[in-house]
Amino acid sequence: MTMPDPVEVFRTEAAELLEQIEQGLLDLEHQLDDASLIDAVFRGLHTLKGSGAMFGFDALASFTHHCETAFDRVRKGMAPATPELVHAVLAARDHMRSLVEQPDQEDDETGQRLLTQLQQAVADGGGAPEETAESAPEANSGAPAEAETVSAAPAAEPVTWRIRMTLPENAMANGTNPLALLDELRDLGDCEISVDTGNVPPLYRIEPSELHLSWNVRLTTDKPRDDIEDVFIFVMDDMELSIEQEEPGGAPAQATPAEPQSADPEPIAAAEPAAVAEPAPQASAQSPAQAPAEASAPAVNAPVQETRQKRAAENVRVPAERLDELMDRVGELVIAKSRLSQIAGNSIDVQLRSVSEDVERLASELRDTMMVLRMVPVATLFGRFRRLIHDLGRETSKQIELVTEGEATEVDKTVIERLADPLVHLVRNSVDHGLELPGDRAAAGKGEAGRVTLSARQSGGEVIISIKDDGRGIDRDRVRAKAEASGLVSPGQQLTDQEVMQLIFAPGFSTANAITNLSGRGVGMDVVKKTVEALRGTIDIESTLGKGSEISLRIPLTLAIIDGLLVRVGSGRYVIPLSAVEECLELSSEDDVRSEGRSFISLRNSLVPFLRLRELLSTGTEPDPYQKIVVVSTGVERVGLVVDQIIGDHQTVIKSMSKLHNDVATFSGATILGDGSVALILDVGHLVAAGQQQEAQLRKAG
């Protein structure tokens, strides 16, 4: 089994830290006096700096140190939090991400510019940090020194502190370097450090990757207690830590093991690795000198620590490609299960049928479990747009409020990944074309701040993601005129309202008067349409001139395995996604003949158009005496599909079509049946659109 690359592990964790920092900054922009948000951003920067230095990302650690220093000043009340500071650190955060991805980049011009912007932001808020890029601490020592700040206040009198630290057994396996923590303590002042080996097990029980040592530190410093706690800021939740101020004339805190050590407990330097190499015999009793240090730890620490370790064990980081591979194996199992079910159905062997039923049940449960593993909340997608809205507001001089709804709605991770770019285009389009400038909104009787709402909800086997704005809406006459000028439609050509709306997704179409950084090239909405169609989804548009627009993407919950309805048309078998099926009706030969030329059925006082798949697929066969109509819908619109036989439900493993069939819009994929034959999966969205178009033509002709 190959071990994960530590550098790649750090990059993954750094990406999470950078995301947390960005979200914290965006929250802070609206609550500049929130101390908890300031502390959260500081902790994220502090952790990123220390971890970066530990893994050899020296440029990242050095650059991050300056942002940490700025927030340290804010945290200690030496400078206020301002929008300019938030914007400067957001820009710096982007550079940190670049340093994570390319740690050896030599061009530091961007970094110097960002540091100048950061210093100016702090200066405008009440005083700049006195350090510059040249005076940043060296990051080669495993963990950079704690951020130093310069204050005009007189130096405080030195105080002696007694510190006892015990890290969890898995600390080093998780990347924590205890010597780096001791180095940071030593940098705060004069300290004496002793190691306690009383909990080291016998040699035959020692695991090299586990930590069984504790340290006692006597630190004399003029720094406040907060600076000592900051040393442990990103490991404090998982360790035993005691910090006590020594009374004047008090005895120094020393670590005395439970049993006499083979070596004298001389104070050791934090950077001496040899001091922790020799374990002592296992403890059998507690010496009086050790009691005060241990008494300062909370009595409930042991069960709390056990709970934390248990909670940590409940979450496992798994690479996405392994989930994809597992999904492929589950898909093959589902196909094999279908084959077994078909063989068992044709057999009189009772035991074979029993085994087949067990395998079918287990395969279904495994499929459902796998589906849950692949599902992620859309909050992971929506969270990215807070930064985009922040940047767009500054770029367009518009006041924008972002509202998110239904963030707990879960979608397949592949869908989330592929929807990211289309949603970026839609949000940018709403801001640029939809929302007005504050003055224009005020003149129209609206609030100066425009609102963009991202929402998600589940409907059957689909998730509906909507982007709504309260802007100027879509001018249909302008869209029509632009389309005619571009040659997309002929002058006088009859178009429905939805057809006019769909023109904005045509390649090269744009209503912008000039090309800007946001729009004007006519490629963004075309990308949206192609991506959504590739996901077997559809796009709905609603807009009211002067009030705003809403674009809804209807996307399948998963792209891997679906429940389908297996039908026969002629001699071929096809699959209809079960989530789109509303009901099934019988169509006799008399009704079939009677409906020739109009293709409508009356369904509970409403007319529903239907398509004869036998004609659409050109089977060249005669219809069965009693055909069936499968009524399908995409949420609003409905259409009936005439088939010869409904075979039954079928767990469908979706296989993509070949490149030669990319332009065949009737099918969205294929699947393998139990007998090894191939069945094509019908694209319900395309068929519904075709049915509605047929209905419009018939109504127009009538």
XYZ file of C-alpha atoms in Angstrom:
702
model
C 0.000 0.000 0.000
C 1.486 3.326 -1.045
C 1.678 6.057 1.558
C 0.210 9.454 0.633
C 2.671 12.144 -0.365
C 3.040 14.498 2.662
C 3.318 17.513 0.362
C 0.040 16.631 -1.355
C -1.580 16.101 2.041
C -0.413 19.589 3.031
C -1.760 21.069 -0.199
C -5.157 19.533 0.521
C -5.187 20.892 4.067
C -3.887 24.271 2.874
C -6.776 24.506 0.394
C -9.214 23.951 3.267
C -7.461 26.561 5.411
C -7.507 29.090 2.574
C -11.221 28.434 2.090
C -11.836 28.977 5.809
C -9.792 32.185 5.741
C -11.735 33.496 2.744
C -15.125 32.708 4.281
C -14.029 34.305 7.548
C -12.918 37.464 5.754
C -16.181 37.696 3.811
C -18.147 37.335 7.054
C -15.918 39.906 8.723
C -16.606 42.437 5.975
C -20.207 42.650 7.241
C -19.299 42.459 10.967
C -16.052 44.354 11.360
C -16.267 44.398 15.158
C -16.809 40.651 15.593
C -13.904 39.435 17.729
C -14.659 35.765 17.059
C -14.325 36.270 13.304
C -11.063 38.176 13.761
C -9.723 35.353 15.930
C -10.850 32.747 13.392
C -9.010 34.473 10.540
C -5.920 34.898 12.714
C -5.943 31.215 13.674
C -6.255 30.192 10.040
C -3.307 32.383 9.023
C -1.264 31.168 11.995
C -1.927 27.514 11.154
C -1.146 28.025 7.473
C 2.118 29.750 8.315
C 3.264 27.065 10.741
C 2.230 24.142 8.554
C 3.789 25.728 5.480
C 7.132 26.111 7.214
C 6.923 22.552 8.541
C 6.533 21.153 5.013
C 9.187 23.370 3.427
C 6.911 26.028 1.875
C 9.179 28.820 3.107
C 7.928 31.521 0.724
C 4.347 30.817 1.800
C 5.258 30.939 5.504
C 7.185 34.200 5.100
C 4.414 35.899 3.119
C 1.615 34.652 5.378
C 3.514 35.971 8.407
C 2.754 39.564 7.363
C -0.981 38.947 7.083
C -0.896 37.197 10.439
C 0.908 40.196 11.943
C -1.736 42.566 10.614
C -4.552 40.513 12.151
C -2.604 40.111 15.363
C -2.625 43.902 15.693
C -6.390 43.947 15.064
C -6.918 41.123 17.535
C -5.032 43.009 20.250
C -6.848 46.283 19.620
C -3.831 48.058 18.112
C -5.576 48.612 14.759
C -9.220 48.464 13.615
C -10.649 46.021 11.118
C -11.607 47.899 7.957
C -13.047 46.966 4.535
C -9.700 47.947 3.016
C -7.879 45.486 5.280
C -10.332 42.714 4.398
C -9.885 43.403 0.678
C -6.086 43.472 1.029
C -5.970 40.148 2.866
C -8.381 38.598 0.348
C -5.994 39.585 -2.431
C -3.101 38.251 -0.356
C -5.016 35.010 0.147
C -5.059 34.490 -3.639
C -1.269 34.886 -3.675
C -0.973 32.365 -0.835
C -2.878 29.851 -2.941
C -0.445 30.506 -5.779
C 2.477 29.898 -3.416
C 0.911 26.614 -2.327
C 0.557 25.440 -5.927
C 3.948 26.783 -7.084
C 6.236 27.126 -4.052
C 9.362 27.728 -6.165
C 8.126 30.719 -8.132
C 10.792 33.403 -8.222
C 8.844 36.490 -9.279
C 8.096 38.265 -6.005
C 6.805 41.478 -7.566
C 3.212 40.458 -6.901
C 4.022 39.611 -3.284
C 5.729 42.967 -2.694
C 2.799 44.833 -4.231
C 0.324 42.969 -2.046
C 2.390 43.599 1.087
C 2.501 47.299 0.250
C -1.290 47.249 -0.160
C -1.615 45.428 3.158
C 0.606 47.912 4.996
C -1.343 50.813 3.510
C -4.627 49.234 4.646
C -3.335 48.882 8.207
C -1.849 52.390 8.115
C -5.155 53.885 7.010
C -6.792 52.083 9.902
C -4.454 53.373 12.567
C -0.837 52.355 12.184
C 1.156 50.037 9.936
C 3.260 47.097 11.032
C 6.866 48.161 11.320
C 8.246 45.028 9.656
C 8.757 44.695 5.909
C 9.301 41.778 3.610
C 13.049 41.939 4.212
C 12.575 41.721 7.990
C 10.247 38.701 7.917
C 11.349 35.812 10.107
C 13.216 32.925 8.565
C 10.850 30.053 7.804
C 13.420 27.262 7.708
C 13.249 26.311 11.366
C 10.206 24.044 11.190
C 7.753 26.650 12.500
C 8.214 30.419 12.203
C 8.464 32.540 15.288
C 5.251 34.027 16.594
C 4.276 37.280 14.937
C 5.923 40.185 16.729
C 4.215 43.523 16.994
C 5.514 46.899 17.966
C 3.620 48.882 20.559
C 4.195 52.303 21.957
C 3.251 51.038 25.420
C 6.099 50.583 27.927
C 7.532 47.085 28.228
C 5.766 44.909 30.773
C 7.587 43.421 33.746
C 8.772 39.843 33.099
C 6.543 37.142 34.567
C 7.403 33.495 35.145
C 4.985 30.878 33.899
C 4.845 27.153 34.551
C 3.644 25.227 31.483
C 2.930 21.531 31.156
C 2.093 20.169 27.696
C 1.015 16.665 26.731
C 0.193 16.014 23.095
C -2.002 13.103 21.956
C -0.337 9.866 20.948
C -1.093 10.430 17.239
C 0.262 14.003 17.196
C 3.377 13.289 15.124
C 1.451 11.028 12.738
C -0.854 14.003 12.119
C 2.077 16.298 11.316
C 2.566 18.097 14.654
C 6.208 18.707 15.600
C 6.498 19.080 19.403
C 10.029 20.489 19.112
C 8.691 23.313 16.944
C 6.237 24.223 19.713
C 9.061 24.252 22.253
C 11.110 26.441 19.912
C 8.263 28.965 19.817
C 8.097 29.004 23.608
C 11.840 29.561 23.813
C 11.529 32.541 21.458
C 9.146 34.223 23.923
C 11.791 34.569 26.651
C 14.077 32.639 28.986
C 12.884 29.092 29.540
C 13.922 25.840 31.105
C 12.465 22.709 29.541
C 12.293 19.257 31.073
C 10.910 16.110 29.504
C 8.684 13.687 31.386
C 9.092 10.084 30.202
C 6.914 8.557 32.896
C 4.247 7.436 30.434
C 6.640 5.730 28.011
C 5.664 2.035 27.751
C 8.151 -0.863 27.806
C 10.262 -1.290 24.695
C 8.284 -4.264 23.390
C 5.073 -2.177 23.435
C 6.430 0.983 21.811
C 4.965 2.097 18.496
C 7.503 4.359 16.691
C 4.789 6.627 15.344
C 3.183 7.281 18.751
C 4.140 10.000 21.227
C 4.265 9.211 24.947
C 6.253 12.189 26.264
C 5.194 15.280 28.188
C 7.131 18.497 28.766
C 7.369 20.922 31.674
C 8.481 24.430 30.847
C 9.441 27.296 33.142
C 9.168 30.441 31.015
C 10.119 33.959 32.056
C 8.802 36.507 29.586
C 7.323 39.982 29.285
C 4.767 38.655 26.799
C 1.129 38.236 27.915
C -0.503 34.867 28.505
C -2.290 35.167 25.140
C 1.049 34.924 23.346
C 1.793 31.664 25.152
C -1.600 30.243 24.240
C -1.092 31.302 20.611
C 1.829 28.876 20.386
C -0.666 26.030 20.839
C -3.508 27.666 18.947
C -3.970 24.920 16.356
C -3.322 21.906 18.606
C -4.945 23.114 21.834
C -8.210 21.225 21.281
C -6.453 17.860 21.130
C -3.893 18.148 23.944
C -3.537 18.510 27.695
C -2.192 21.975 28.479
C -1.616 23.717 31.779
C -0.411 27.331 32.052
C 0.067 28.769 35.561
C 1.728 31.957 36.701
C 4.449 31.307 39.242
C 4.126 33.217 42.485
C 7.063 35.456 43.456
C 9.655 33.291 45.153
C 7.895 30.117 43.987
C 9.785 27.008 43.017
C 10.405 26.451 39.299
C 8.189 23.913 37.585
C 10.147 20.763 36.834
C 9.119 17.483 35.316
C 9.768 14.691 37.752
C 8.879 11.269 36.374
C 6.789 8.798 38.265
C 9.862 6.636 38.660
C 13.505 7.789 38.869
C 14.965 8.285 35.410
C 18.176 6.764 34.264
C 19.416 10.240 33.471
C 19.326 13.338 35.650
C 16.357 15.579 34.830
C 18.580 18.389 33.638
C 16.842 21.207 31.755
C 17.263 20.663 28.032
C 17.140 22.907 25.003
C 14.034 22.657 22.894
C 16.012 21.946 19.761
C 17.819 18.922 21.235
C 16.196 15.828 19.701
C 18.495 13.542 21.695
C 16.668 14.506 24.870
C 13.586 12.588 23.808
C 15.333 9.543 22.427
C 15.850 7.540 25.630
C 12.642 6.217 27.226
C 12.466 5.585 30.938
C 10.940 2.530 32.656
C 7.171 2.391 32.904
C 5.699 4.425 35.745
C 4.449 2.585 38.806
C 3.963 5.411 41.292
C 3.637 9.178 41.369
C 6.227 11.385 42.967
C 5.135 14.380 45.053
C 6.972 16.808 42.810
C 4.880 15.762 39.854
C 1.519 16.223 41.520
C 1.209 20.037 41.293
C 1.834 20.054 37.569
C -0.686 17.329 36.888
C -3.250 18.742 39.282
C -3.533 21.837 37.113
C -4.966 19.789 34.229
C -8.757 19.388 34.154
C -9.949 16.231 35.838
C -12.238 15.385 32.940
C -9.502 15.638 30.328
C -9.139 11.902 29.772
C -12.739 11.182 28.711
C -12.847 14.393 26.703
C -9.684 13.351 24.898
C -11.191 9.920 24.211
C -14.303 11.555 22.779
C -12.233 13.832 20.542
C -10.205 10.928 19.209
C -13.414 8.977 18.554
C -14.934 11.944 16.727
C -11.806 12.341 14.637
C -11.956 8.666 13.678
C -15.483 9.083 12.300
C -14.264 11.148 9.358
C -11.873 9.767 6.758
C -10.375 11.724 3.875
C -10.745 9.707 0.659
C -9.383 10.808 -2.756
C -12.155 11.477 -5.261
C -10.693 9.058 -7.807
C -11.112 6.192 -5.339
C -14.802 6.991 -5.005
C -15.080 7.005 -8.794
C -13.338 3.627 -8.982
C -15.629 2.215 -6.303
C -18.631 3.572 -8.201
C -17.452 1.735 -11.320
C -17.188 -1.515 -9.345
C -20.685 -1.052 -7.948
C -21.947 -0.450 -11.476
C -20.383 -3.691 -12.686
C -21.949 -5.470 -9.703
C -25.379 -4.107 -10.628
C -24.954 -5.413 -14.201
C -23.844 -8.825 -12.898
C -26.821 -8.841 -10.513
C -29.181 -8.240 -13.445
C -27.644 -11.157 -15.284
C -27.975 -13.394 -12.224
C -31.610 -12.337 -11.765
C -32.379 -13.211 -15.379
C -30.743 -16.636 -15.074
C -32.522 -17.331 -11.779
C -35.851 -16.280 -13.259
C -35.517 -18.921 -15.977
C -34.489 -21.616 -13.503
C -36.542 -23.907 -11.255
C -33.699 -24.119 -8.731
C -35.140 -22.661 -5.510
C -31.725 -22.161 -3.925
C -30.486 -20.250 -6.962
C -33.492 -17.960 -6.783
C -32.913 -17.396 -3.059
C -29.266 -16.506 -3.637
C -30.300 -14.223 -6.500
C -32.742 -12.380 -4.254
C -30.062 -11.930 -1.565
C -27.550 -10.627 -4.094
C -30.167 -8.253 -5.527
C -30.967 -6.898 -2.057
C -27.299 -6.459 -1.106
C -26.449 -4.871 -4.447
C -29.323 -2.402 -4.038
C -28.210 -1.511 -0.518
C -24.603 -1.115 -1.651
C -25.737 1.094 -4.524
C -27.751 3.307 -2.177
C -24.797 3.546 0.230
C -22.505 4.464 -2.632
C -24.926 7.128 -3.778
C -24.856 8.700 -0.314
C -21.047 8.662 -0.269
C -20.940 10.575 -3.539
C -23.527 13.151 -2.512
C -22.300 16.522 -1.267
C -24.358 19.550 -0.193
C -24.629 22.423 -2.652
C -23.301 24.639 0.137
C -19.829 23.610 -1.088
C -20.764 25.121 -4.440
C -22.662 28.185 -3.244
C -19.865 29.154 -0.858
C -17.581 29.958 -3.776
C -19.818 32.765 -4.970
C -19.477 34.947 -1.898
C -16.012 35.936 -3.055
C -17.195 36.371 -6.646
C -20.001 38.714 -5.530
C -17.518 40.666 -3.387
C -15.167 41.166 -6.361
C -17.963 41.936 -8.829
C -19.373 44.578 -6.498
C -16.041 46.396 -6.374
C -15.507 46.015 -10.124
C -18.954 47.271 -11.200
C -19.506 49.826 -8.401
C -22.778 48.085 -7.605
C -24.081 47.203 -4.178
C -24.904 43.485 -4.196
C -26.445 41.216 -1.598
C -26.011 37.460 -2.025
C -28.744 35.246 -0.571
C -28.477 31.455 -0.550
C -31.320 29.017 0.062
C -31.464 25.234 0.283
C -27.748 24.828 0.918
C -28.327 21.427 2.536
C -29.645 19.981 -0.745
C -27.301 17.186 -1.806
C -26.110 16.433 -5.339
C -23.632 13.996 -6.859
C -20.102 15.362 -6.517
C -19.545 15.090 -10.279
C -22.556 17.313 -10.898
C -21.228 19.854 -8.379
C -17.846 19.956 -10.093
C -19.297 20.407 -13.570
C -21.819 23.060 -12.507
C -19.208 25.410 -11.047
C -18.286 27.185 -14.303
C -21.872 27.517 -15.644
C -23.018 29.078 -12.384
C -20.133 31.550 -12.505
C -21.319 32.689 -15.947
C -24.924 32.972 -14.767
C -24.029 34.965 -11.646
C -21.779 37.318 -13.611
C -24.532 37.739 -16.189
C -27.078 38.589 -13.469
C -24.762 41.202 -11.983
C -23.668 42.763 -15.276
C -26.896 42.644 -17.325
C -29.499 42.329 -14.594
C -28.656 44.544 -11.638
C -28.726 48.318 -12.068
C -26.380 50.889 -10.587
C -27.486 52.319 -7.215
C -28.700 55.568 -8.794
C -30.770 53.763 -11.417
C -32.297 51.493 -8.777
C -33.237 54.458 -6.628
C -34.878 56.135 -9.631
C -36.876 52.950 -10.257
C -38.087 52.899 -6.663
C -35.834 50.018 -5.594
C -33.304 49.733 -2.808
C -29.774 50.750 -3.748
C -28.439 47.248 -3.073
C -29.355 44.657 -5.685
C -30.029 41.099 -4.643
C -28.817 37.863 -6.233
C -30.415 34.702 -4.833
C -28.921 31.236 -5.281
C -31.319 28.473 -4.323
C -31.459 24.695 -4.593
C -34.241 22.190 -4.020
C -34.881 18.581 -4.846
C -37.795 17.537 -7.045
C -38.041 13.789 -7.537
C -34.819 12.573 -9.111
C -33.743 16.090 -10.042
C -32.229 19.033 -8.265
C -33.337 22.497 -9.340
C -30.718 25.216 -8.946
C -31.958 28.752 -9.531
C -30.187 32.081 -9.985
C -32.565 34.974 -9.368
C -31.996 38.721 -9.392
C -34.203 41.731 -8.748
C -32.757 43.758 -11.601
C -34.079 45.169 -14.850
C -35.285 41.878 -16.349
C -34.937 40.646 -19.944
C -36.140 42.930 -22.735
C -37.627 40.433 -25.205
C -37.848 42.973 -28.035
C -34.174 43.773 -27.659
C -33.275 40.066 -27.618
C -35.378 39.496 -30.743
C -33.819 42.441 -32.558
C -30.299 41.315 -31.651
C -31.061 37.767 -32.813
C -32.394 39.015 -36.158
C -29.341 41.241 -36.605
C -27.090 38.249 -35.899
C -28.976 36.002 -38.327
C -30.163 33.612 -35.635
C -33.830 34.071 -36.596
C -35.569 35.398 -39.680
C -37.539 38.666 -39.545
C -41.172 37.885 -38.855
C -40.475 34.320 -37.729
C -43.011 33.185 -35.124
C -41.403 32.370 -31.748
C -42.903 31.502 -28.405
C -41.885 33.410 -25.297
C -39.623 30.573 -24.145
C -38.030 30.312 -27.588
C -37.157 34.006 -27.447
C -35.673 33.514 -23.989
C -33.614 30.543 -25.140
C -31.949 32.719 -27.787
C -29.630 34.148 -25.145
C -27.932 30.722 -25.012
C -27.114 30.745 -28.736
C -23.375 30.736 -29.616
C -22.034 34.240 -30.051
C -25.211 35.932 -28.837
C -24.825 38.969 -26.558
C -26.905 42.072 -25.872
C -23.929 43.972 -24.439
C -23.066 47.173 -26.269
C -19.344 46.814 -25.580
C -16.926 44.069 -24.580
C -15.897 44.317 -20.925
C -14.114 42.120 -18.409
C -17.508 40.646 -17.503
C -19.378 40.148 -20.765
C -19.826 41.022 -24.402
C -18.187 38.117 -26.253
C -21.258 35.887 -26.371
C -19.581 32.703 -25.152
C -20.599 32.437 -21.486
C -24.253 31.457 -21.885
C -23.389 29.065 -24.694
C -21.050 27.273 -22.279
C -23.888 27.086 -19.748
C -26.246 25.446 -22.235
C -23.710 22.878 -23.442
C -22.688 21.901 -19.911
C -26.262 21.538 -18.662
C -27.228 19.444 -21.683
C -24.162 17.251 -21.124
C -25.497 16.642 -17.612
C -28.857 15.583 -19.125
C -30.424 18.723 -17.681
C -32.671 21.515 -18.915
C -32.840 25.300 -18.466
C -35.962 27.329 -17.687
C -36.116 31.133 -17.778
C -38.662 33.448 -16.212
C -38.326 37.209 -16.421
C -40.442 40.292 -15.815
C -39.229 43.533 -17.347
C -38.235 45.959 -14.606
C -38.507 43.398 -11.806
C -35.857 40.774 -12.449
C -35.122 37.354 -13.881
C -34.791 33.775 -12.696
C -32.860 31.041 -14.497
C -33.447 27.495 -13.239
C -31.213 24.536 -14.005
C -32.891 21.127 -13.683
C -30.149 18.545 -13.184
C -30.295 14.796 -12.369
C -29.230 13.996 -8.817
C -26.666 11.483 -10.020
C -24.898 10.613 -13.251
C -23.870 7.050 -12.393
C -26.754 4.691 -11.529
C -30.463 5.473 -11.819
C -33.740 3.602 -11.493
C -35.238 3.214 -14.926
C -38.384 1.916 -16.590
C -37.476 -0.671 -19.233
C -39.772 -0.538 -22.269
C -39.920 -2.182 -25.687
C -40.513 -0.341 -28.940
C -40.559 -2.682 -31.916
C -37.742 -5.149 -31.333
C -35.585 -2.694 -29.369
C -35.501 -2.054 -25.633
C -35.109 1.400 -24.109
C -34.837 2.885 -20.632
C -36.857 5.866 -19.375
C -35.524 7.464 -16.127
C -38.059 6.441 -13.493
C -37.839 9.813 -11.723
C -39.438 11.448 -14.785
C -42.314 8.966 -15.089
C -45.689 10.172 -13.780
C -48.017 7.369 -14.837
C -48.706 4.705 -17.455
C -51.868 4.388 -19.570
C -53.150 1.935 -22.127
C -53.647 3.001 -25.748
C -55.828 0.619 -27.732
C -55.520 0.262 -31.473
C -58.870 2.070 -31.911
C -57.691 5.041 -29.844
C -54.409 5.010 -31.741
C -56.195 5.247 -35.092
C -58.628 7.849 -33.781
C -55.766 10.091 -32.578
C -53.935 10.128 -35.904
C -53.236 13.716 -36.906
C -53.717 15.268 -33.480
C -51.685 13.102 -31.020
C -53.402 14.283 -27.835
C -54.823 12.404 -24.891
C -57.223 13.765 -22.325
C -55.744 13.332 -18.869
C -57.866 14.622 -15.973
C -59.384 17.536 -17.905
C -56.105 18.526 -19.555
C -54.701 17.717 -22.975
C -51.312 16.053 -23.033
C -49.430 15.652 -26.335
C -47.823 12.302 -27.031
C -45.103 11.006 -29.324
C -45.140 7.644 -31.080
C -41.659 6.325 -30.375
C -42.182 3.695 -33.092
C -42.302 6.508 -35.669
C -39.681 8.662 -33.970
C -37.195 5.756 -33.885
C -38.204 4.443 -37.333
C -38.544 0.845 -36.165
C -40.394 -0.245 -39.299
C -42.594 -2.590 -37.266
C -46.333 -2.849 -36.747
C -47.640 -1.626 -33.364
C -48.780 -4.080 -30.720
C -52.565 -4.424 -30.340
C -52.530 -2.758 -26.948
C -49.847 -0.093 -26.775
C -48.925 1.797 -23.609
C -48.455 5.504 -22.999
C -45.787 6.476 -20.482
C -46.451 10.039 -19.270
C -43.208 11.820 -18.402
C -42.517 15.351 -17.243
C -39.695 17.770 -16.509
C -41.515 19.443 -13.641
C -43.873 21.752 -15.555
C -44.300 20.343 -19.038
C -45.643 16.837 -19.747
C -45.675 14.548 -22.748
C -46.741 10.956 -23.409
C -44.429 8.384 -24.980
C -46.165 5.563 -26.864
C -44.393 2.205 -26.434
C -45.302 -1.347 -27.359
C -44.613 -2.956 -23.985
C -43.627 -1.957 -20.440
C -41.167 -4.624 -19.262
C -40.590 -3.303 -15.731
C -38.219 -1.356 -13.521
C -34.480 -1.706 -14.044
C -31.424 -0.482 -12.134
C -29.591 1.361 -14.858
C -25.834 1.830 -14.939
C -25.330 4.804 -17.230
C -22.647 4.448 -19.891
C -21.707 7.445 -22.012
C -22.347 7.418 -25.750
C -19.492 7.314 -28.236
C -18.281 10.498 -29.919
C -20.050 9.407 -33.105
C -23.391 9.701 -31.295
C -22.824 13.040 -29.548
C -25.295 14.772 -31.864
C -28.093 12.238 -31.287
C -30.258 14.263 -28.932
C -32.939 11.585 -28.429
C -30.659 9.519 -26.168
C -28.663 10.567 -23.125
C -26.660 7.375 -22.684
C -26.762 3.593 -22.782
C -26.824 0.689 -20.361
C -26.033 -3.021 -20.406
C -28.876 -5.425 -19.663
C -28.636 -8.737 -17.856
C -28.369 -10.729 -21.112
C -25.448 -8.580 -22.286
C -27.450 -6.567 -24.826
C -27.449 -2.771 -24.905
C -30.449 -0.565 -24.186
C -30.444 3.140 -24.978
C -31.549 5.668 -22.327
C -34.116 8.158 -23.601
C -33.453 11.855 -23.039
C -36.696 12.937 -21.378
C -35.928 16.643 -21.595
C -35.429 16.491 -25.352
C -38.566 14.400 -25.862
C -40.687 16.741 -23.745
C -39.413 19.704 -25.734
C -40.232 17.881 -28.974
C -43.719 17.104 -27.681
C -44.364 20.696 -26.705
C -43.132 21.897 -30.098
C -45.486 19.438 -31.792
C -48.338 20.693 -29.625
C -47.597 24.298 -30.573
C -47.604 23.416 -34.272
C -50.893 21.527 -33.999
C -52.555 24.365 -32.097
C -51.297 26.840 -34.664
C -52.586 24.670 -37.518
C -55.955 24.260 -35.776
